[in-house]
XYZ file of N, CA and C in Angstrom:
498
model
N 9.291 6.879 7.686
C 9.097 6.047 6.527
C 8.557 6.902 5.345
N 9.041 6.628 4.158
C 8.644 7.327 2.937
C 7.266 6.871 2.499
N 6.519 7.800 2.014
C 5.140 7.470 1.524
C 5.251 6.531 0.354
N 4.466 5.437 0.344
C 4.460 4.466 -0.720
C 3.928 5.086 -1.968
N 4.555 4.831 -3.100
C 4.097 5.292 -4.420
C 3.412 4.168 -5.172
N 3.767 2.952 -4.861
C 3.221 1.789 -5.549
C 2.673 0.818 -4.514
N 1.459 0.348 -4.721
C 0.871 -0.664 -3.874
C 0.985 -1.991 -4.566
N 1.362 -3.036 -3.812
C 1.381 -4.398 -4.355
C 0.407 -5.166 -3.463
N -0.649 -5.646 -4.110
C -1.695 -6.352 -3.356
C -1.904 -7.738 -3.948
N -2.360 -8.653 -3.103
C -2.624 -9.994 -3.543
C -3.823 -10.561 -2.767
N -4.395 -11.562 -3.302
C -5.595 -12.146 -2.726
C -5.319 -13.052 -1.530
N -4.117 -13.592 -1.396
C -3.770 -14.422 -0.239
C -2.237 -14.498 -0.107
N -1.779 -14.910 1.026
C -0.344 -14.974 1.249
C 0.354 -15.975 0.353
N -0.397 -16.938 -0.211
C 0.192 -17.893 -1.134
C 0.595 -17.231 -2.429
N 0.025 -16.062 -2.725
C 0.397 -15.336 -3.963
C 1.757 -14.631 -3.852
N 2.313 -14.573 -2.633
C 3.598 -13.914 -2.363
C 4.725 -14.520 -3.224
N 4.685 -15.836 -3.400
C 5.730 -16.512 -4.194
C 5.877 -15.822 -5.593
N 4.765 -15.397 -6.164
C 4.793 -14.698 -7.435
C 5.046 -13.190 -7.227
N 4.296 -12.581 -6.332
C 4.294 -11.127 -6.199
C 5.577 -10.563 -5.589
N 6.360 -11.377 -4.898
C 7.622 -10.908 -4.396
C 8.577 -10.459 -5.516
N 8.351 -10.934 -6.726
C 9.189 -10.511 -7.840
C 8.910 -9.053 -8.246
N 7.689 -8.632 -8.052
C 7.338 -7.199 -8.238
C 8.056 -6.367 -7.193
N 7.994 -6.811 -5.952
C 8.585 -6.090 -4.844
C 10.072 -5.983 -5.018
N 10.740 -7.052 -5.461
C 12.177 -7.026 -5.690
C 12.561 -5.995 -6.723
N 11.819 -5.851 -7.818
C 12.116 -4.841 -8.803
C 11.944 -3.443 -8.194
N 10.835 -3.249 -7.481
C 10.613 -1.944 -6.844
C 11.737 -1.607 -5.863
N 12.206 -2.553 -5.104
C 13.345 -2.344 -4.244
C 14.602 -2.013 -5.004
N 14.842 -2.732 -6.074
C 16.016 -2.483 -6.903
C 16.109 -1.059 -7.396
N 14.940 -0.463 -7.702
C 14.872 0.909 -8.190
C 14.681 1.945 -7.068
N 14.563 1.478 -5.821
C 14.412 2.368 -4.709
C 13.036 3.037 -4.673
N 12.015 2.380 -5.188
C 10.637 2.916 -5.224
C 9.942 2.612 -3.917
N 9.513 3.632 -3.186
C 8.747 3.385 -1.984
C 7.422 2.609 -2.318
N 7.161 1.554 -1.614
C 6.033 0.695 -1.948
C 5.479 0.075 -0.686
N 4.356 -0.579 -0.832
C 3.778 -1.355 0.265
C 3.264 -2.663 -0.336
N 3.243 -3.690 0.442
C 2.718 -5.002 -0.015
C 1.768 -5.542 1.038
N 0.606 -5.927 0.596
C -0.382 -6.505 1.565
C -1.379 -7.396 0.907
N -2.051 -8.172 1.699
C -3.132 -9.048 1.273
C -4.432 -8.256 1.472
N -5.214 -8.128 0.401
C -6.571 -7.567 0.509
C -7.500 -8.385 -0.410
N -7.927 -9.492 0.106
C -8.677 -10.462 -0.676
C -10.046 -9.939 -1.092
N -10.342 -10.106 -2.374
C -11.706 -9.700 -2.887
C -12.755 -10.557 -2.314
N -12.436 -11.791 -1.956
C -13.452 -12.764 -1.476
C -13.523 -12.834 0.043
N -12.367 -12.750 0.739
C -12.373 -12.976 2.171
C -12.486 -11.655 2.970
N -12.080 -10.549 2.334
C -12.133 -9.248 3.042
C -12.536 -8.139 2.071
N -13.680 -8.252 1.465
C -14.081 -7.254 0.455
C -14.175 -5.834 0.981
N -14.578 -5.625 2.226
C -14.628 -4.277 2.766
C -13.256 -3.682 2.890
N -12.285 -4.434 3.259
C -10.903 -3.969 3.355
C -10.372 -3.644 1.959
N -10.695 -4.510 1.008
C -10.256 -4.284 -0.385
C -10.835 -2.981 -0.949
N -12.149 -2.744 -0.702
C -12.785 -1.532 -1.202
C -12.175 -0.289 -0.495
N -11.939 -0.385 0.771
C -11.347 0.705 1.531
C -9.956 1.044 1.003
N -9.149 -0.005 0.722
C -7.811 0.180 0.168
C -7.886 0.904 -1.180
N -8.725 0.414 -2.066
C -8.878 0.972 -3.404
C -9.382 2.438 -3.342
N -10.406 2.666 -2.513
C -10.967 4.020 -2.436
C -9.997 5.049 -1.844
N -9.096 4.614 -0.996
C -8.143 5.517 -0.347
C -6.822 5.652 -1.133
N -6.592 4.834 -2.146
C -5.293 4.756 -2.833
C -4.832 6.115 -3.354
N -5.694 6.827 -4.099
C -5.269 8.073 -4.702
C -4.990 9.095 -3.615
N -5.787 9.170 -2.594
C -5.592 10.122 -1.502
C -4.350 9.865 -0.675
N -3.875 8.606 -0.681
C -2.656 8.267 0.036
C -1.405 8.464 -0.835
N -1.615 8.852 -2.096
C -0.489 9.148 -2.973
C -0.017 7.980 -3.803
N -0.742 6.870 -3.809
C -0.320 5.744 -4.687
C -0.415 6.195 -6.153
N 0.593 5.838 -6.932
C 0.618 6.191 -8.335
C 0.238 4.971 -9.236
N 0.286 3.806 -8.688
C -0.144 2.578 -9.387
C -0.321 1.465 -8.347
N -1.177 0.515 -8.713
C -1.399 -0.658 -7.870
C -1.119 -1.897 -8.688
N -0.199 -2.713 -8.245
C 0.030 -4.015 -8.864
C -0.769 -5.033 -8.116
N -1.755 -5.602 -8.788
C -2.641 -6.529 -8.130
C -2.518 -7.938 -8.687
N -2.062 -8.880 -7.859
C -1.948 -10.237 -8.252
C -3.117 -11.062 -7.812
N -3.546 -11.962 -8.660
C -4.678 -12.770 -8.286
C -4.653 -14.127 -9.033
N -4.945 -15.178 -8.299
C -5.049 -16.474 -8.901
C -6.509 -16.983 -8.823
N -6.715 -18.117 -9.343
C -8.091 -18.679 -9.250
C -9.127 -17.789 -9.901
N -10.055 -17.351 -9.123
C -11.169 -16.512 -9.639
C -10.671 -15.130 -10.155
N -9.588 -14.632 -9.616
C -8.873 -13.449 -10.091
C -9.762 -12.165 -10.149
N -10.548 -11.970 -9.123
C -11.370 -10.797 -9.085
C -10.646 -9.552 -8.572
N -9.545 -9.711 -7.861
C -8.918 -8.592 -7.209
C -8.549 -7.413 -8.118
N -7.843 -7.608 -9.220
C -7.466 -6.455 -10.060
C -8.684 -5.710 -10.573
N -9.718 -6.369 -11.051
C -10.833 -5.684 -11.603
C -11.668 -4.978 -10.532
N -11.823 -5.634 -9.375
C -12.584 -4.990 -8.299
C -11.868 -3.714 -7.789
N -10.547 -3.737 -7.717
C -9.810 -2.597 -7.279
C -9.950 -1.498 -8.337
N -9.772 -1.903 -9.600
C -9.916 -0.896 -10.683
C -11.300 -0.252 -10.703
N -12.327 -0.962 -10.307
C -13.682 -0.379 -10.275
C -13.841 0.645 -9.176
N -12.934 0.700 -8.214
C -13.122 1.585 -7.068
C -12.014 2.651 -6.961
N -11.190 2.799 -7.994
C -10.115 3.802 -7.950
C -9.792 4.276 -9.321
N -9.246 5.478 -9.438
C -8.713 5.945 -10.744
C -7.211 5.726 -10.833
N -6.585 5.230 -9.774
C -5.159 4.863 -9.802
C -4.982 3.714 -10.772
N -4.005 3.786 -11.718
C -3.795 2.662 -12.650
C -3.584 1.325 -11.882
N -4.271 0.289 -12.388
C -4.163 -1.049 -11.807
C -3.449 -1.946 -12.855
N -2.398 -2.613 -12.390
C -1.617 -3.503 -13.215
C -1.880 -4.945 -12.700
N -2.574 -5.738 -13.514
C -2.977 -7.059 -13.096
C -1.932 -8.128 -13.409
N -1.673 -8.977 -12.443
C -0.757 -10.094 -12.596
C -1.494 -11.361 -12.329
N -1.695 -12.226 -13.303
C -2.301 -13.517 -13.040
C -1.319 -14.442 -12.346
N -1.694 -14.963 -11.230
C -0.868 -15.915 -10.440
C -1.161 -17.311 -10.923
N -0.099 -18.042 -11.145
C -0.265 -19.434 -11.640
C -0.982 -20.236 -10.661
N -1.959 -21.004 -11.100
C -2.765 -21.892 -10.248
C -2.502 -23.352 -10.635
N -2.833 -24.221 -9.713
C -2.702 -25.639 -9.996
C -3.708 -26.157 -11.028
N -4.929 -25.678 -10.856
C -6.051 -26.206 -11.643
C -5.844 -25.895 -13.174
N -5.634 -24.666 -13.506
C -5.539 -24.282 -14.907
C -4.282 -23.519 -15.276
N -3.234 -23.626 -14.441
C -1.923 -23.069 -14.671
C -1.971 -21.525 -14.817
N -3.005 -20.902 -14.303
C -3.078 -19.466 -14.344
C -3.825 -18.882 -15.561
N -4.190 -19.741 -16.491
C -4.921 -19.284 -17.687
C -6.298 -18.719 -17.263
N -6.887 -19.358 -16.256
C -8.196 -18.819 -15.769
C -8.019 -17.422 -15.188
N -6.951 -17.178 -14.468
C -6.673 -15.892 -13.926
C -6.420 -14.820 -15.034
N -5.620 -15.234 -15.990
C -5.342 -14.368 -17.111
C -6.614 -13.933 -17.822
N -7.460 -14.884 -18.149
C -8.739 -14.585 -18.833
C -9.610 -13.674 -18.021
N -9.652 -13.929 -16.709
C -10.533 -13.149 -15.866
C -10.019 -11.664 -15.756
N -8.724 -11.513 -15.680
C -8.168 -10.136 -15.538
C -8.276 -9.397 -16.896
N -7.942 -10.047 -18.011
C -7.959 -9.367 -19.273
C -9.302 -9.043 -19.816
N -10.331 -9.691 -19.370
C -11.719 -9.478 -19.870
C -12.528 -8.539 -19.006
N -11.951 -7.405 -18.640
C -12.631 -6.426 -17.880
C -13.635 -5.734 -18.748
N -14.812 -5.350 -18.194
C -15.786 -4.639 -19.014
C -15.278 -3.246 -19.364
N -15.837 -2.686 -20.471
C -15.459 -1.356 -20.895
C -15.666 -0.391 -19.735
N -14.631 0.464 -19.494
C -14.691 1.466 -18.438
C -14.008 1.006 -17.137
N -13.544 -0.221 -17.098
C -12.803 -0.744 -15.908
C -11.486 -1.260 -16.446
N -10.566 -0.334 -16.732
C -9.258 -0.781 -17.319
C -8.308 -1.376 -16.319
N -7.720 -2.512 -16.743
C -6.662 -3.157 -15.977
C -5.594 -3.581 -17.003
N -4.374 -3.025 -16.803
C -3.277 -3.477 -17.660
C -2.957 -4.885 -17.205
N -2.820 -5.802 -18.117
C -2.660 -7.236 -17.761
C -1.289 -7.717 -18.257
N -0.624 -8.419 -17.356
C 0.732 -8.937 -17.677
C 0.735 -10.458 -17.725
N 1.883 -10.987 -18.043
C 2.050 -12.460 -18.139
C 1.735 -13.162 -16.853
N 1.431 -14.407 -17.000
C 1.148 -15.296 -15.826
C 2.492 -15.480 -15.038
N 2.430 -15.334 -13.749
C 3.512 -15.712 -12.850
C 4.603 -14.661 -12.660
N 5.774 -15.153 -12.402
C 6.906 -14.310 -11.950
C 7.322 -13.239 -12.992
N 7.347 -13.621 -14.254
C 7.683 -12.652 -15.322
C 6.657 -11.555 -15.338
N 5.410 -11.881 -15.193
C 4.338 -10.861 -15.208
C 4.500 -9.932 -14.002
N 4.826 -10.461 -12.827
C 5.015 -9.645 -11.655
C 6.152 -8.663 -11.836
N 7.271 -9.171 -12.333
C 8.475 -8.316 -12.566
C 8.129 -7.289 -13.617
N 7.490 -7.663 -14.710
C 7.145 -6.674 -15.771
C 6.136 -5.659 -15.280
N 5.200 -6.012 -14.441
C 4.243 -5.047 -13.899
C 5.011 -4.002 -13.060
N 5.998 -4.463 -12.297
C 6.793 -3.504 -11.505
C 7.617 -2.617 -12.394
N 8.176 -3.142 -13.501
C 8.971 -2.330 -14.413
C 8.062 -1.362 -15.099
N 6.823 -1.716 -15.372
C 5.846 -0.808 -15.967
C 5.538 0.322 -15.010
N 5.380 -0.036 -13.744
C 5.137 0.981 -12.715
C 6.367 1.967 -12.616
N 7.560 1.392 -12.707
C 8.736 2.219 -12.683
C 8.731 3.174 -13.864
N 8.360 2.666 -15.039
C 8.295 3.518 -16.253
C 7.272 4.622 -16.094
N 6.133 4.343 -15.468
C 5.134 5.372 -15.217
C 5.744 6.487 -14.368
N 6.377 6.091 -13.306
C 6.991 7.091 -12.403
C 8.118 7.859 -13.121
N 8.866 7.150 -13.953
C 10.041 7.771 -14.659
C 9.627 8.866 -15.588
N 8.372 8.893 -15.995
C 7.908 9.990 -16.853
C 8.055 11.365 -16.222
N 8.083 11.369 -14.864
C 8.145 12.669 -14.166
C 9.372 12.709 -13.241
N 10.337 11.846 -13.435
C 11.545 11.790 -12.590
C 12.750 11.445 -13.448
N 13.591 12.416 -13.737
C 14.744 12.197 -14.583
C 15.730 11.221 -14.016
N 15.932 11.209 -12.689
C 16.892 10.295 -12.090
C 16.400 8.846 -12.235
N 15.089 8.655 -12.002
C 14.521 7.352 -12.152
C 14.561 6.893 -13.627
N 14.333 7.826 -14.547
C 14.392 7.489 -15.959
C 15.809 7.013 -16.307
N 16.820 7.674 -15.811
C 18.212 7.266 -16.070
C 18.476 5.907 -15.544
N 17.953 5.575 -14.316
C 18.128 4.260 -13.724
C 17.450 3.184 -14.623
N 16.270 3.513 -15.124
C 15.538 2.553 -15.975
C 16.268 2.341 -17.307
N 16.788 3.417 -17.875
C 17.554 3.328 -19.092
C 18.791 2.469 -18.911
N 19.471 2.631 -17.765
C 20.668 1.824 -17.476
C 20.292 0.366 -17.294
N 19.194 0.121 -16.609
C 18.716 -1.252 -16.428
C 18.498 -1.935 -17.786
N 17.789 -1.216 -18.667
C 17.504 -1.748 -20.012
C 18.777 -1.980 -20.815
N 19.734 -1.060 -20.669
C 21.010 -1.217 -21.375
C 21.792 -2.441 -20.847
N 21.719 -2.674 -19.518
C 22.341 -3.857 -18.974
C 21.713 -5.118 -19.482
N 20.408 -5.133 -19.666
C 19.723 -6.328 -20.222
C 20.171 -6.549 -21.682
N 20.310 -5.488 -22.429
C 20.764 -5.613 -23.832
C 22.193 -6.181 -23.891
N 23.047 -5.626 -23.040
C 24.431 -6.067 -22.994
C 24.500 -7.542 -22.640
N 23.747 -7.949 -21.644
C 23.707 -9.354 -21.215
C 23.215 -10.287 -22.314
N 22.199 -9.831 -23.058
C 21.677 -10.617 -24.167
C 22.712 -10.790 -25.246
N 23.429 -9.699 -25.541
C 24.470 -9.790 -26.593
C 25.610 -10.649 -26.165
N 25.898 -10.791 -24.867
C 27.006 -11.570 -24.368
C 26.665 -13.082 -24.306
N 25.396 -13.436 -24.461
C 25.048 -14.869 -24.396
C 25.699 -15.603 -25.524
N 26.210 -16.773 -25.165
C 26.788 -17.605 -26.174
C 26.034 -18.916 -26.269
N 25.924 -19.412 -27.467
C 25.280 -20.688 -27.662
C 26.302 -21.795 -27.837
N 25.929 -22.987 -27.501
C 26.913 -24.114 -27.693
C 27.087 -24.321 -29.193
N 28.251 -24.828 -29.566
C 28.479 -25.075 -31.027
C 27.495 -26.188 -31.509
N 27.131 -26.012 -32.772
C 26.257 -26.984 -33.402
C 27.141 -28.069 -34.092
N 26.822 -29.252 -33.788
C 27.586 -30.356 -34.447
C 27.167 -30.497 -35.879
N 28.105 -30.594 -36.757
C 27.753 -30.886 -38.167
C 27.795 -32.315 -38.394
N 26.936 -32.819 -39.275
C 26.843 -34.222 -39.578
C 27.318 -34.535 -40.960
């Protein structure tokens, strides 16, 4: 098995519905990754061990999804120098706005790149991780450029329904 370059972590298995979108992007680009639950609240020792070992294991970025109290991205960022990309998971209570605010309001010195709430945020966090890796990998950069060109082509091909004149 190839050494993981990107870690995808979440606070509970219920976050998988959102975080699988990050994993799908990483798979699409052929990026070796790992995905696991390391809850800041239920298994803090495991979470700290994961964060502290991340750089030594070769991780280049950690995509951390969290809903509700959303402590996971910040707690991981406090224990590693590996870039942490925070994804707020949509919650029932406040639609993920609580998670967004918790992740984006890290104290000075504990940086967490914060993305949109939900599936789009998870996918964009993965694309950001791909871009980080592409800075040192010409083949991956070409794949990312082709991906972006395909998006542009698809957007240009969109047609709108005719507008009725009155």
